[in-house]
C-alpha cells in the first residue's frame, strides 16, 4: 500500500495499554509490528515476522530475563534491536526494529520514515495539573484514514451523531485559530436535561451543565484534544488516530481529569464509559458512510474541516 502521510509522528500506544512483558501487535501503514514493555518501562518494537519461517512474533512470548521476544514456532529469541540470540548466546541482526520515542508514557513513531513534522507537545502541555485516568475507545475502524480524520474536525455532526447521548440542542464555535498544522478553537454546547433513566445508566451526565465549554486543540493529523470545563473540575480527552491499512484506521482515547481525588476515583468508570460511547458513535457514523462525493450543502464552520482536508491532500507537495 502507499504510505499515508509519510513523515508524520504517530501516537501508536500509551504504555498502560501494553502490559508488562506481553507481546502486542500493531499495524501501521500496512505493516505489522510486535511491541512489548519490560519491567523497567522500556518499550521495544520489531517487525512482527520471524525471519526463519515467517511466524507472527506477537503470538510468542517475552523472556523477561533477557528482554527478548520468542517465536511461537521454534522458540527463537530476538532482542529489542532485532538481533537473533542463538544457542551459543551470540547475537546477529536478522530483523528490523521500529524506532520509538516515549514522552510521558506515550509511544510515538515515524514508522521508519524521515520526520516531516516534530512530535507535538500537545499532550505534555495540556495535561499539566491533570491526573491520568485511563485509555478507552480502542478500536479498529472500517474506514479510510481521511474519513476518520474529518469527523474529528466536523463540528456539525455533534448535533446528530451525539444528540441522543448528550441531549445537544446547539453548539457554537468561537476563537478559531489556525497555524499550519495546529488548530485551536472553543465550542459552546447547549443541551437539554437528561432523563432519570439516563442518569442511572451514566451518572457522569448529571455533572454536565446545560451550557458548557470545550476547548479544542489539534495537532494534524494524529491528535484531537479537548478540555471540558465543568462545575466540579476539568476533563481532558486525547483522541489519537493512525492508519493501519488503506481501509482500516486505529483509534483510542486517553482520558485525564482535574478534580477532587475522591470524586475522581468515583467518577473514573463513568468518565471512561462516556468517552468510549462518543468514539463508538463516531465509528458507527464513519462505517455507515457511502463513498465520498462533493457536498451539495454547506453548513456553518465547515471551513475547519475543509482546512484539514486540504492539509491531507496537499501533503508532500
PDB file of C-alpha atoms in Angstrom:
ATOM      1  CA  UNK A   1       0.000   0.000   0.000  1.00  0.00           C
ATOM      2  CA  UNK A   2       1.020   3.635  -0.379  1.00  0.00           C
ATOM      3  CA  UNK A   3       2.315   5.087   2.882  1.00  0.00           C
ATOM      4  CA  UNK A   4      -0.275   7.545   4.215  1.00  0.00           C
ATOM      5  CA  UNK A   5       1.210  10.922   5.191  1.00  0.00           C
ATOM      6  CA  UNK A   6       4.878   9.834   5.355  1.00  0.00           C
ATOM      7  CA  UNK A   7       6.873  11.851   7.868  1.00  0.00           C
ATOM      8  CA  UNK A   8       4.006  12.082  10.350  1.00  0.00           C
ATOM      9  CA  UNK A   9       4.670  11.244  14.014  1.00  0.00           C
ATOM     10  CA  UNK A  10       2.051   8.657  15.010  1.00  0.00           C
ATOM     11  CA  UNK A  11       0.916   8.045  18.582  1.00  0.00           C
ATOM     12  CA  UNK A  12       0.540   4.255  18.493  1.00  0.00           C
ATOM     13  CA  UNK A  13       0.066   3.445  22.189  1.00  0.00           C
ATOM     14  CA  UNK A  14       0.156   4.553  25.794  1.00  0.00           C
ATOM     15  CA  UNK A  15       2.398   2.412  27.992  1.00  0.00           C
ATOM     16  CA  UNK A  16      -0.608   1.420  30.105  1.00  0.00           C
ATOM     17  CA  UNK A  17      -2.015  -0.364  27.028  1.00  0.00           C
ATOM     18  CA  UNK A  18       0.986  -2.659  26.648  1.00  0.00           C
ATOM     19  CA  UNK A  19       1.002  -4.517  29.948  1.00  0.00           C
ATOM     20  CA  UNK A  20       4.259  -5.970  31.240  1.00  0.00           C
ATOM     21  CA  UNK A  21       6.362  -8.489  29.309  1.00  0.00           C
ATOM     22  CA  UNK A  22       3.430  -9.164  26.991  1.00  0.00           C
ATOM     23  CA  UNK A  23       3.553  -9.136  23.152  1.00  0.00           C
ATOM     24  CA  UNK A  24       1.265  -6.623  21.451  1.00  0.00           C
ATOM     25  CA  UNK A  25       0.576  -6.474  17.726  1.00  0.00           C
ATOM     26  CA  UNK A  26       0.024  -3.174  15.917  1.00  0.00           C
ATOM     27  CA  UNK A  27      -0.404  -2.431  12.229  1.00  0.00           C
ATOM     28  CA  UNK A  28       0.834   0.849  10.799  1.00  0.00           C
ATOM     29  CA  UNK A  29       0.521   1.704   7.116  1.00  0.00           C
ATOM     30  CA  UNK A  30       0.084  -1.916   6.113  1.00  0.00           C
ATOM     31  CA  UNK A  31       2.991  -3.281   8.132  1.00  0.00           C
ATOM     32  CA  UNK A  32       2.708  -5.392  11.295  1.00  0.00           C
ATOM     33  CA  UNK A  33       4.889  -4.872  14.350  1.00  0.00           C
ATOM     34  CA  UNK A  34       5.208  -6.514  17.751  1.00  0.00           C
ATOM     35  CA  UNK A  35       5.610  -4.247  20.808  1.00  0.00           C
ATOM     36  CA  UNK A  36       6.455  -5.180  24.368  1.00  0.00           C
ATOM     37  CA  UNK A  37       7.341  -3.409  27.609  1.00  0.00           C
ATOM     38  CA  UNK A  38       9.763  -4.712  30.219  1.00  0.00           C
ATOM     39  CA  UNK A  39       9.657  -4.266  33.998  1.00  0.00           C
ATOM     40  CA  UNK A  40      11.772  -1.099  33.711  1.00  0.00           C
ATOM     41  CA  UNK A  41       9.163   0.541  31.495  1.00  0.00           C
ATOM     42  CA  UNK A  42      11.319   0.264  28.362  1.00  0.00           C
ATOM     43  CA  UNK A  43       9.363  -0.386  25.174  1.00  0.00           C
ATOM     44  CA  UNK A  44      10.628  -2.338  22.166  1.00  0.00           C
ATOM     45  CA  UNK A  45       9.195  -2.867  18.693  1.00  0.00           C
ATOM     46  CA  UNK A  46      10.181  -5.195  15.829  1.00  0.00           C
ATOM     47  CA  UNK A  47       8.770  -6.333  12.519  1.00  0.00           C
ATOM     48  CA  UNK A  48       6.211  -8.941  13.519  1.00  0.00           C
ATOM     49  CA  UNK A  49       7.592 -11.567  11.105  1.00  0.00           C
ATOM     50  CA  UNK A  50      10.124 -14.110  12.309  1.00  0.00           C
ATOM     51  CA  UNK A  51      12.934 -14.221   9.682  1.00  0.00           C
ATOM     52  CA  UNK A  52      13.140 -18.022   9.947  1.00  0.00           C
ATOM     53  CA  UNK A  53       9.731 -19.240   8.700  1.00  0.00           C
ATOM     54  CA  UNK A  54       7.674 -16.035   8.893  1.00  0.00           C
ATOM     55  CA  UNK A  55       5.759 -16.845  12.077  1.00  0.00           C
ATOM     56  CA  UNK A  56       3.921 -13.949  13.775  1.00  0.00           C
ATOM     57  CA  UNK A  57       6.107 -12.955  16.704  1.00  0.00           C
ATOM     58  CA  UNK A  58       3.200 -11.454  18.685  1.00  0.00           C
ATOM     59  CA  UNK A  59       1.856 -14.986  19.163  1.00  0.00           C
ATOM     60  CA  UNK A  60       5.042 -15.914  21.008  1.00  0.00           C
ATOM     61  CA  UNK A  61       6.146 -14.806  24.455  1.00  0.00           C
ATOM     62  CA  UNK A  62       8.554 -12.390  26.118  1.00  0.00           C
ATOM     63  CA  UNK A  63      11.580 -13.674  28.022  1.00  0.00           C
ATOM     64  CA  UNK A  64      11.769 -11.160  30.879  1.00  0.00           C
ATOM     65  CA  UNK A  65      15.307 -12.177  31.903  1.00  0.00           C
ATOM     66  CA  UNK A  66      16.764 -11.179  28.525  1.00  0.00           C
ATOM     67  CA  UNK A  67      14.188  -8.645  27.220  1.00  0.00           C
ATOM     68  CA  UNK A  68      13.627 -10.810  24.158  1.00  0.00           C
ATOM     69  CA  UNK A  69      10.602 -11.790  22.087  1.00  0.00           C
ATOM     70  CA  UNK A  70      10.333 -15.515  21.371  1.00  0.00           C
ATOM     71  CA  UNK A  71       8.965 -17.007  18.156  1.00  0.00           C
ATOM     72  CA  UNK A  72       5.951 -19.300  18.768  1.00  0.00           C
ATOM     73  CA  UNK A  73       7.133 -21.895  16.175  1.00  0.00           C
ATOM     74  CA  UNK A  74      10.701 -22.703  17.190  1.00  0.00           C
ATOM     75  CA  UNK A  75      11.317 -20.592  20.329  1.00  0.00           C
ATOM     76  CA  UNK A  76      13.889 -18.411  18.559  1.00  0.00           C
ATOM     77  CA  UNK A  77      14.713 -15.288  20.569  1.00  0.00           C
ATOM     78  CA  UNK A  78      15.191 -11.716  19.289  1.00  0.00           C
ATOM     79  CA  UNK A  79      16.136  -8.695  21.361  1.00  0.00           C
ATOM     80  CA  UNK A  80      14.765  -5.169  21.025  1.00  0.00           C
ATOM     81  CA  UNK A  81      17.359  -4.315  18.374  1.00  0.00           C
ATOM     82  CA  UNK A  82      16.249  -7.180  16.135  1.00  0.00           C
ATOM     83  CA  UNK A  83      19.235  -9.362  16.948  1.00  0.00           C
ATOM     84  CA  UNK A  84      18.838 -13.147  16.973  1.00  0.00           C
ATOM     85  CA  UNK A  85      20.074 -14.796  20.149  1.00  0.00           C
ATOM     86  CA  UNK A  86      21.363 -18.260  19.125  1.00  0.00           C
ATOM     87  CA  UNK A  87      22.112 -21.281  21.294  1.00  0.00           C
ATOM     88  CA  UNK A  88      25.657 -20.024  21.870  1.00  0.00           C
ATOM     89  CA  UNK A  89      24.190 -16.729  23.106  1.00  0.00           C
ATOM     90  CA  UNK A  90      25.835 -14.814  20.248  1.00  0.00           C
ATOM     91  CA  UNK A  91      23.920 -12.008  18.535  1.00  0.00           C
ATOM     92  CA  UNK A  92      23.318 -11.233  14.870  1.00  0.00           C
ATOM     93  CA  UNK A  93      20.811  -8.715  13.449  1.00  0.00           C
ATOM     94  CA  UNK A  94      18.168 -10.517  11.384  1.00  0.00           C
ATOM     95  CA  UNK A  95      15.011  -8.460  11.788  1.00  0.00           C
ATOM     96  CA  UNK A  96      14.302  -4.730  11.870  1.00  0.00           C
ATOM     97  CA  UNK A  97      13.438  -2.685  14.973  1.00  0.00           C
ATOM     98  CA  UNK A  98      10.861   0.101  14.763  1.00  0.00           C
ATOM     99  CA  UNK A  99      12.280   3.330  16.153  1.00  0.00           C
ATOM    100  CA  UNK A 100      10.169   4.649  19.036  1.00  0.00           C
ATOM    101  CA  UNK A 101      10.077   7.833  21.097  1.00  0.00           C
ATOM    102  CA  UNK A 102       8.499   7.756  24.562  1.00  0.00           C
ATOM    103  CA  UNK A 103       7.159  11.013  26.002  1.00  0.00           C
ATOM    104  CA  UNK A 104       5.099  10.973  29.225  1.00  0.00           C
ATOM    105  CA  UNK A 105       4.240   7.268  28.697  1.00  0.00           C
ATOM    106  CA  UNK A 106       3.043   7.975  25.142  1.00  0.00           C
ATOM    107  CA  UNK A 107       4.659   5.812  22.446  1.00  0.00           C
ATOM    108  CA  UNK A 108       5.407   7.652  19.189  1.00  0.00           C
ATOM    109  CA  UNK A 109       6.924   6.523  15.900  1.00  0.00           C
ATOM    110  CA  UNK A 110       7.525   7.815  12.385  1.00  0.00           C
ATOM    111  CA  UNK A 111       7.066   4.291  11.042  1.00  0.00           C
ATOM    112  CA  UNK A 112      10.540   4.219   9.545  1.00  0.00           C
ATOM    113  CA  UNK A 113      10.056   7.426   7.535  1.00  0.00           C
ATOM    114  CA  UNK A 114      12.085  10.612   7.692  1.00  0.00           C
ATOM    115  CA  UNK A 115      10.411  13.127  10.019  1.00  0.00           C
ATOM    116  CA  UNK A 116       8.446  15.909   8.355  1.00  0.00           C
ATOM    117  CA  UNK A 117       6.690  17.221  11.463  1.00  0.00           C
ATOM    118  CA  UNK A 118       8.006  17.275  15.048  1.00  0.00           C
ATOM    119  CA  UNK A 119       6.290  15.209  17.704  1.00  0.00           C
ATOM    120  CA  UNK A 120       3.713  17.626  19.125  1.00  0.00           C
ATOM    121  CA  UNK A 121       3.933  18.729  22.754  1.00  0.00           C
ATOM    122  CA  UNK A 122       0.139  18.966  22.959  1.00  0.00           C
ATOM    123  CA  UNK A 123      -0.415  16.146  25.457  1.00  0.00           C
ATOM    124  CA  UNK A 124       2.522  17.088  27.677  1.00  0.00           C
ATOM    125  CA  UNK A 125       1.463  20.720  27.758  1.00  0.00           C
ATOM    126  CA  UNK A 126      -2.305  20.303  28.135  1.00  0.00           C
ATOM    127  CA  UNK A 127      -2.141  17.521  30.747  1.00  0.00           C
ATOM    128  CA  UNK A 128      -0.154  19.572  33.278  1.00  0.00           C
ATOM    129  CA  UNK A 129      -2.104  19.593  36.540  1.00  0.00           C
ATOM    130  CA  UNK A 130      -4.274  16.666  35.385  1.00  0.00           C
ATOM    131  CA  UNK A 131      -4.284  13.071  36.588  1.00  0.00           C
ATOM    132  CA  UNK A 132      -4.185  10.249  34.047  1.00  0.00           C
ATOM    133  CA  UNK A 133      -7.486   8.328  34.248  1.00  0.00           C
ATOM    134  CA  UNK A 134      -7.023   5.654  31.589  1.00  0.00           C
ATOM    135  CA  UNK A 135      -7.355   4.590  27.969  1.00  0.00           C
ATOM    136  CA  UNK A 136     -10.687   3.868  26.338  1.00  0.00           C
ATOM    137  CA  UNK A 137     -12.335   3.694  22.916  1.00  0.00           C
ATOM    138  CA  UNK A 138      -9.621   1.409  21.483  1.00  0.00           C
ATOM    139  CA  UNK A 139     -10.906   0.204  18.104  1.00  0.00           C
ATOM    140  CA  UNK A 140     -10.008  -0.642  14.543  1.00  0.00           C
ATOM    141  CA  UNK A 141     -12.422   1.276  12.335  1.00  0.00           C
ATOM    142  CA  UNK A 142     -13.584   0.010   8.946  1.00  0.00           C
ATOM    143  CA  UNK A 143     -12.894   3.265   7.167  1.00  0.00           C
ATOM    144  CA  UNK A 144     -10.093   5.102   5.408  1.00  0.00           C
ATOM    145  CA  UNK A 145      -7.902   7.487   7.366  1.00  0.00           C
ATOM    146  CA  UNK A 146      -9.301  10.648   5.769  1.00  0.00           C
ATOM    147  CA  UNK A 147     -12.881   9.814   6.812  1.00  0.00           C
ATOM    148  CA  UNK A 148     -11.764   9.217  10.396  1.00  0.00           C
ATOM    149  CA  UNK A 149      -9.698  12.399  10.329  1.00  0.00           C
ATOM    150  CA  UNK A 150     -12.508  14.607   9.071  1.00  0.00           C
ATOM    151  CA  UNK A 151     -15.097  13.503  11.631  1.00  0.00           C
ATOM    152  CA  UNK A 152     -12.821  14.973  14.319  1.00  0.00           C
ATOM    153  CA  UNK A 153     -12.969  18.343  12.539  1.00  0.00           C
ATOM    154  CA  UNK A 154     -16.708  18.210  11.807  1.00  0.00           C
ATOM    155  CA  UNK A 155     -18.449  20.359  14.416  1.00  0.00           C
ATOM    156  CA  UNK A 156     -21.892  19.958  12.922  1.00  0.00           C
ATOM    157  CA  UNK A 157     -22.145  16.185  13.375  1.00  0.00           C
ATOM    158  CA  UNK A 158     -22.364  16.612  17.144  1.00  0.00           C
ATOM    159  CA  UNK A 159     -25.991  17.754  16.774  1.00  0.00           C
ATOM    160  CA  UNK A 160     -26.858  14.497  15.050  1.00  0.00           C
ATOM    161  CA  UNK A 161     -24.400  11.743  15.951  1.00  0.00           C
ATOM    162  CA  UNK A 162     -24.180  12.643  19.673  1.00  0.00           C
ATOM    163  CA  UNK A 163     -27.564  14.284  20.122  1.00  0.00           C
ATOM    164  CA  UNK A 164     -29.260  11.439  21.984  1.00  0.00           C
ATOM    165  CA  UNK A 165     -26.411  10.781  24.441  1.00  0.00           C
ATOM    166  CA  UNK A 166     -25.759  14.378  25.468  1.00  0.00           C
ATOM    167  CA  UNK A 167     -29.139  15.955  24.630  1.00  0.00           C
ATOM    168  CA  UNK A 168     -27.351  18.514  22.464  1.00  0.00           C
ATOM    169  CA  UNK A 169     -29.570  21.255  21.136  1.00  0.00           C
ATOM    170  CA  UNK A 170     -26.963  23.656  19.724  1.00  0.00           C
ATOM    171  CA  UNK A 171     -23.261  24.361  19.578  1.00  0.00           C
ATOM    172  CA  UNK A 172     -21.276  27.482  18.768  1.00  0.00           C
ATOM    173  CA  UNK A 173     -17.673  27.719  17.550  1.00  0.00           C
ATOM    174  CA  UNK A 174     -15.595  30.718  18.677  1.00  0.00           C
ATOM    175  CA  UNK A 175     -11.930  31.792  18.905  1.00  0.00           C
ATOM    176  CA  UNK A 176     -10.923  29.788  15.827  1.00  0.00           C
ATOM    177  CA  UNK A 177      -7.153  29.983  15.239  1.00  0.00           C
ATOM    178  CA  UNK A 178      -5.056  28.095  12.727  1.00  0.00           C
ATOM    179  CA  UNK A 179      -1.303  27.941  12.310  1.00  0.00           C
ATOM    180  CA  UNK A 180      -0.450  25.450   9.566  1.00  0.00           C
ATOM    181  CA  UNK A 181      -0.841  22.065  11.292  1.00  0.00           C
ATOM    182  CA  UNK A 182      -2.132  23.404  14.615  1.00  0.00           C
ATOM    183  CA  UNK A 183      -5.744  24.444  15.198  1.00  0.00           C
ATOM    184  CA  UNK A 184      -7.321  25.920  18.347  1.00  0.00           C
ATOM    185  CA  UNK A 185     -10.944  26.800  18.984  1.00  0.00           C
ATOM    186  CA  UNK A 186     -13.659  26.940  21.638  1.00  0.00           C
ATOM    187  CA  UNK A 187     -17.005  25.186  21.418  1.00  0.00           C
ATOM    188  CA  UNK A 188     -20.017  26.208  23.493  1.00  0.00           C
ATOM    189  CA  UNK A 189     -22.542  23.388  23.983  1.00  0.00           C
ATOM    190  CA  UNK A 190     -26.201  23.966  24.808  1.00  0.00           C
ATOM    191  CA  UNK A 191     -28.028  20.859  25.950  1.00  0.00           C
ATOM    192  CA  UNK A 192     -31.321  19.700  27.416  1.00  0.00           C
ATOM    193  CA  UNK A 193     -31.605  17.828  30.698  1.00  0.00           C
ATOM    194  CA  UNK A 194     -31.087  14.070  30.783  1.00  0.00           C
ATOM    195  CA  UNK A 195     -33.854  11.807  31.990  1.00  0.00           C
ATOM    196  CA  UNK A 196     -33.656   9.996  35.341  1.00  0.00           C
ATOM    197  CA  UNK A 197     -33.147   6.694  33.495  1.00  0.00           C
ATOM    198  CA  UNK A 198     -30.217   8.105  31.520  1.00  0.00           C
ATOM    199  CA  UNK A 199     -28.609   9.382  34.712  1.00  0.00           C
ATOM    200  CA  UNK A 200     -28.920   5.958  36.310  1.00  0.00           C
ATOM    201  CA  UNK A 201     -27.078   4.426  33.358  1.00  0.00           C
ATOM    202  CA  UNK A 202     -24.315   7.047  33.333  1.00  0.00           C
ATOM    203  CA  UNK A 203     -24.305   9.358  36.403  1.00  0.00           C
ATOM    204  CA  UNK A 204     -21.490  11.481  34.917  1.00  0.00           C
ATOM    205  CA  UNK A 205     -24.141  13.082  32.708  1.00  0.00           C
ATOM    206  CA  UNK A 206     -25.569  14.669  35.846  1.00  0.00           C
ATOM    207  CA  UNK A 207     -22.383  16.713  36.177  1.00  0.00           C
ATOM    208  CA  UNK A 208     -22.856  18.300  32.765  1.00  0.00           C
ATOM    209  CA  UNK A 209     -24.478  21.734  32.946  1.00  0.00           C
ATOM    210  CA  UNK A 210     -26.943  22.833  30.302  1.00  0.00           C
ATOM    211  CA  UNK A 211     -24.308  25.189  28.893  1.00  0.00           C
ATOM    212  CA  UNK A 212     -20.607  24.302  29.000  1.00  0.00           C
ATOM    213  CA  UNK A 213     -17.371  24.960  27.142  1.00  0.00           C
ATOM    214  CA  UNK A 214     -14.977  22.642  25.299  1.00  0.00           C
ATOM    215  CA  UNK A 215     -11.532  23.971  24.376  1.00  0.00           C
ATOM    216  CA  UNK A 216     -10.112  22.099  21.379  1.00  0.00           C
ATOM    217  CA  UNK A 217      -6.548  21.913  20.144  1.00  0.00           C
ATOM    218  CA  UNK A 218      -5.494  19.837  17.164  1.00  0.00           C
ATOM    219  CA  UNK A 219      -2.113  18.579  16.048  1.00  0.00           C
ATOM    220  CA  UNK A 220      -2.665  17.485  12.469  1.00  0.00           C
ATOM    221  CA  UNK A 221      -3.112  14.702  11.600  1.00  0.00           C
ATOM    222  CA  UNK A 222      -2.918  12.377  14.574  1.00  0.00           C
ATOM    223  CA  UNK A 223      -4.290  14.186  17.654  1.00  0.00           C
ATOM    224  CA  UNK A 224      -7.548  15.819  18.663  1.00  0.00           C
ATOM    225  CA  UNK A 225      -7.504  17.136  22.241  1.00  0.00           C
ATOM    226  CA  UNK A 226     -10.294  18.811  24.143  1.00  0.00           C
ATOM    227  CA  UNK A 227     -10.642  20.141  27.662  1.00  0.00           C
ATOM    228  CA  UNK A 228     -14.187  20.217  29.008  1.00  0.00           C
ATOM    229  CA  UNK A 229     -14.805  22.648  31.847  1.00  0.00           C
ATOM    230  CA  UNK A 230     -17.477  21.672  34.380  1.00  0.00           C
ATOM    231  CA  UNK A 231     -18.513  22.908  37.843  1.00  0.00           C
ATOM    232  CA  UNK A 232     -16.693  20.013  39.571  1.00  0.00           C
ATOM    233  CA  UNK A 233     -13.475  20.102  37.541  1.00  0.00           C
ATOM    234  CA  UNK A 234     -11.990  19.595  34.095  1.00  0.00           C
ATOM    235  CA  UNK A 235     -11.631  16.606  31.787  1.00  0.00           C
ATOM    236  CA  UNK A 236      -9.001  16.285  29.057  1.00  0.00           C
ATOM    237  CA  UNK A 237      -9.611  13.815  26.239  1.00  0.00           C
ATOM    238  CA  UNK A 238      -6.909  12.993  23.701  1.00  0.00           C
ATOM    239  CA  UNK A 239      -8.230  11.184  20.635  1.00  0.00           C
ATOM    240  CA  UNK A 240      -5.440   9.530  18.636  1.00  0.00           C
ATOM    241  CA  UNK A 241      -5.777   8.010  15.180  1.00  0.00           C
ATOM    242  CA  UNK A 242      -3.326   6.326  12.825  1.00  0.00           C
ATOM    243  CA  UNK A 243      -3.681   4.393   9.544  1.00  0.00           C
ATOM    244  CA  UNK A 244      -3.484   0.620   9.833  1.00  0.00           C
ATOM    245  CA  UNK A 245      -4.195  -0.037   6.159  1.00  0.00           C
ATOM    246  CA  UNK A 246      -5.768   1.923   3.312  1.00  0.00           C
ATOM    247  CA  UNK A 247      -9.249   0.992   4.575  1.00  0.00           C
ATOM    248  CA  UNK A 248      -8.654   0.436   8.289  1.00  0.00           C
ATOM    249  CA  UNK A 249      -7.907   3.094  10.934  1.00  0.00           C
ATOM    250  CA  UNK A 250      -6.936   2.648  14.584  1.00  0.00           C
ATOM    251  CA  UNK A 251      -8.286   4.971  17.256  1.00  0.00           C
ATOM    252  CA  UNK A 252      -8.010   5.225  21.032  1.00  0.00           C
ATOM    253  CA  UNK A 253      -8.663   7.916  23.633  1.00  0.00           C
ATOM    254  CA  UNK A 254      -6.519   8.971  26.580  1.00  0.00           C
ATOM    255  CA  UNK A 255      -8.529  10.482  29.441  1.00  0.00           C
ATOM    256  CA  UNK A 256      -7.131  12.873  32.069  1.00  0.00           C
ATOM    257  CA  UNK A 257      -9.030  14.757  34.782  1.00  0.00           C
ATOM    258  CA  UNK A 258      -8.568  17.607  37.234  1.00  0.00           C
ATOM    259  CA  UNK A 259     -10.895  17.300  40.201  1.00  0.00           C
ATOM    260  CA  UNK A 260     -11.252  16.336  43.856  1.00  0.00           C
ATOM    261  CA  UNK A 261      -9.383  12.982  44.288  1.00  0.00           C
ATOM    262  CA  UNK A 262     -12.373  11.268  45.912  1.00  0.00           C
ATOM    263  CA  UNK A 263     -14.782  12.475  43.230  1.00  0.00           C
ATOM    264  CA  UNK A 264     -12.270  11.492  40.551  1.00  0.00           C
ATOM    265  CA  UNK A 265     -11.970   7.956  41.916  1.00  0.00           C
ATOM    266  CA  UNK A 266     -15.755   7.577  41.986  1.00  0.00           C
ATOM    267  CA  UNK A 267     -16.273   9.046  38.527  1.00  0.00           C
ATOM    268  CA  UNK A 268     -13.430   7.216  36.740  1.00  0.00           C
ATOM    269  CA  UNK A 269     -15.527   4.371  35.242  1.00  0.00           C
ATOM    270  CA  UNK A 270     -18.186   6.802  34.081  1.00  0.00           C
ATOM    271  CA  UNK A 271     -15.623   9.152  32.503  1.00  0.00           C
ATOM    272  CA  UNK A 272     -14.126   6.272  30.553  1.00  0.00           C
ATOM    273  CA  UNK A 273     -17.564   4.972  29.579  1.00  0.00           C
ATOM    274  CA  UNK A 274     -18.718   8.358  28.299  1.00  0.00           C
ATOM    275  CA  UNK A 275     -15.563   8.849  26.241  1.00  0.00           C
ATOM    276  CA  UNK A 276     -15.898   5.327  24.845  1.00  0.00           C
ATOM    277  CA  UNK A 277     -19.501   5.965  23.854  1.00  0.00           C
ATOM    278  CA  UNK A 278     -18.512   9.094  21.912  1.00  0.00           C
ATOM    279  CA  UNK A 279     -15.924   7.068  19.991  1.00  0.00           C
ATOM    280  CA  UNK A 280     -18.416   4.264  19.381  1.00  0.00           C
ATOM    281  CA  UNK A 281     -20.948   6.674  17.912  1.00  0.00           C
ATOM    282  CA  UNK A 282     -18.312   8.259  15.664  1.00  0.00           C
ATOM    283  CA  UNK A 283     -17.230   4.807  14.470  1.00  0.00           C
ATOM    284  CA  UNK A 284     -20.800   3.854  13.606  1.00  0.00           C
ATOM    285  CA  UNK A 285     -21.095   7.087  11.617  1.00  0.00           C
ATOM    286  CA  UNK A 286     -17.856   6.505   9.680  1.00  0.00           C
ATOM    287  CA  UNK A 287     -18.603   2.855   8.951  1.00  0.00           C
ATOM    288  CA  UNK A 288     -22.054   3.681   7.588  1.00  0.00           C
ATOM    289  CA  UNK A 289     -20.866   6.313   5.087  1.00  0.00           C
ATOM    290  CA  UNK A 290     -21.290   5.852   1.355  1.00  0.00           C
ATOM    291  CA  UNK A 291     -18.326   6.779  -0.918  1.00  0.00           C
ATOM    292  CA  UNK A 292     -17.442  10.475  -0.736  1.00  0.00           C
ATOM    293  CA  UNK A 293     -18.507  12.940  -3.404  1.00  0.00           C
ATOM    294  CA  UNK A 294     -18.565  16.765  -3.450  1.00  0.00           C
ATOM    295  CA  UNK A 295     -21.180  18.042  -0.955  1.00  0.00           C
ATOM    296  CA  UNK A 296     -24.188  19.910  -2.336  1.00  0.00           C
ATOM    297  CA  UNK A 297     -24.976  21.556   1.010  1.00  0.00           C
ATOM    298  CA  UNK A 298     -22.783  23.870   3.065  1.00  0.00           C
ATOM    299  CA  UNK A 299     -23.035  24.101   6.856  1.00  0.00           C
ATOM    300  CA  UNK A 300     -21.578  26.604   9.348  1.00  0.00           C
ATOM    301  CA  UNK A 301     -17.958  26.164  10.474  1.00  0.00           C
ATOM    302  CA  UNK A 302     -17.132  23.610   7.772  1.00  0.00           C
ATOM    303  CA  UNK A 303     -14.060  25.670   6.875  1.00  0.00           C
ATOM    304  CA  UNK A 304     -12.321  23.924   9.781  1.00  0.00           C
ATOM    305  CA  UNK A 305     -12.959  20.506   8.245  1.00  0.00           C
ATOM    306  CA  UNK A 306     -12.013  21.703   4.753  1.00  0.00           C
ATOM    307  CA  UNK A 307      -8.744  23.115   6.119  1.00  0.00           C
ATOM    308  CA  UNK A 308      -7.842  19.657   7.473  1.00  0.00           C
ATOM    309  CA  UNK A 309      -8.764  18.004   4.175  1.00  0.00           C
ATOM    310  CA  UNK A 310      -6.594  20.482   2.268  1.00  0.00           C
ATOM    311  CA  UNK A 311      -3.624  19.683   4.529  1.00  0.00           C
ATOM    312  CA  UNK A 312      -4.175  15.985   3.877  1.00  0.00           C
ATOM    313  CA  UNK A 313      -4.440  16.273   0.110  1.00  0.00           C
ATOM    314  CA  UNK A 314      -1.506  18.701  -0.204  1.00  0.00           C
ATOM    315  CA  UNK A 315       0.812  16.566   1.924  1.00  0.00           C
ATOM    316  CA  UNK A 316       4.243  16.233   0.366  1.00  0.00           C
ATOM    317  CA  UNK A 317       3.685  18.937  -2.244  1.00  0.00           C
TER     318      UNK A 317
END
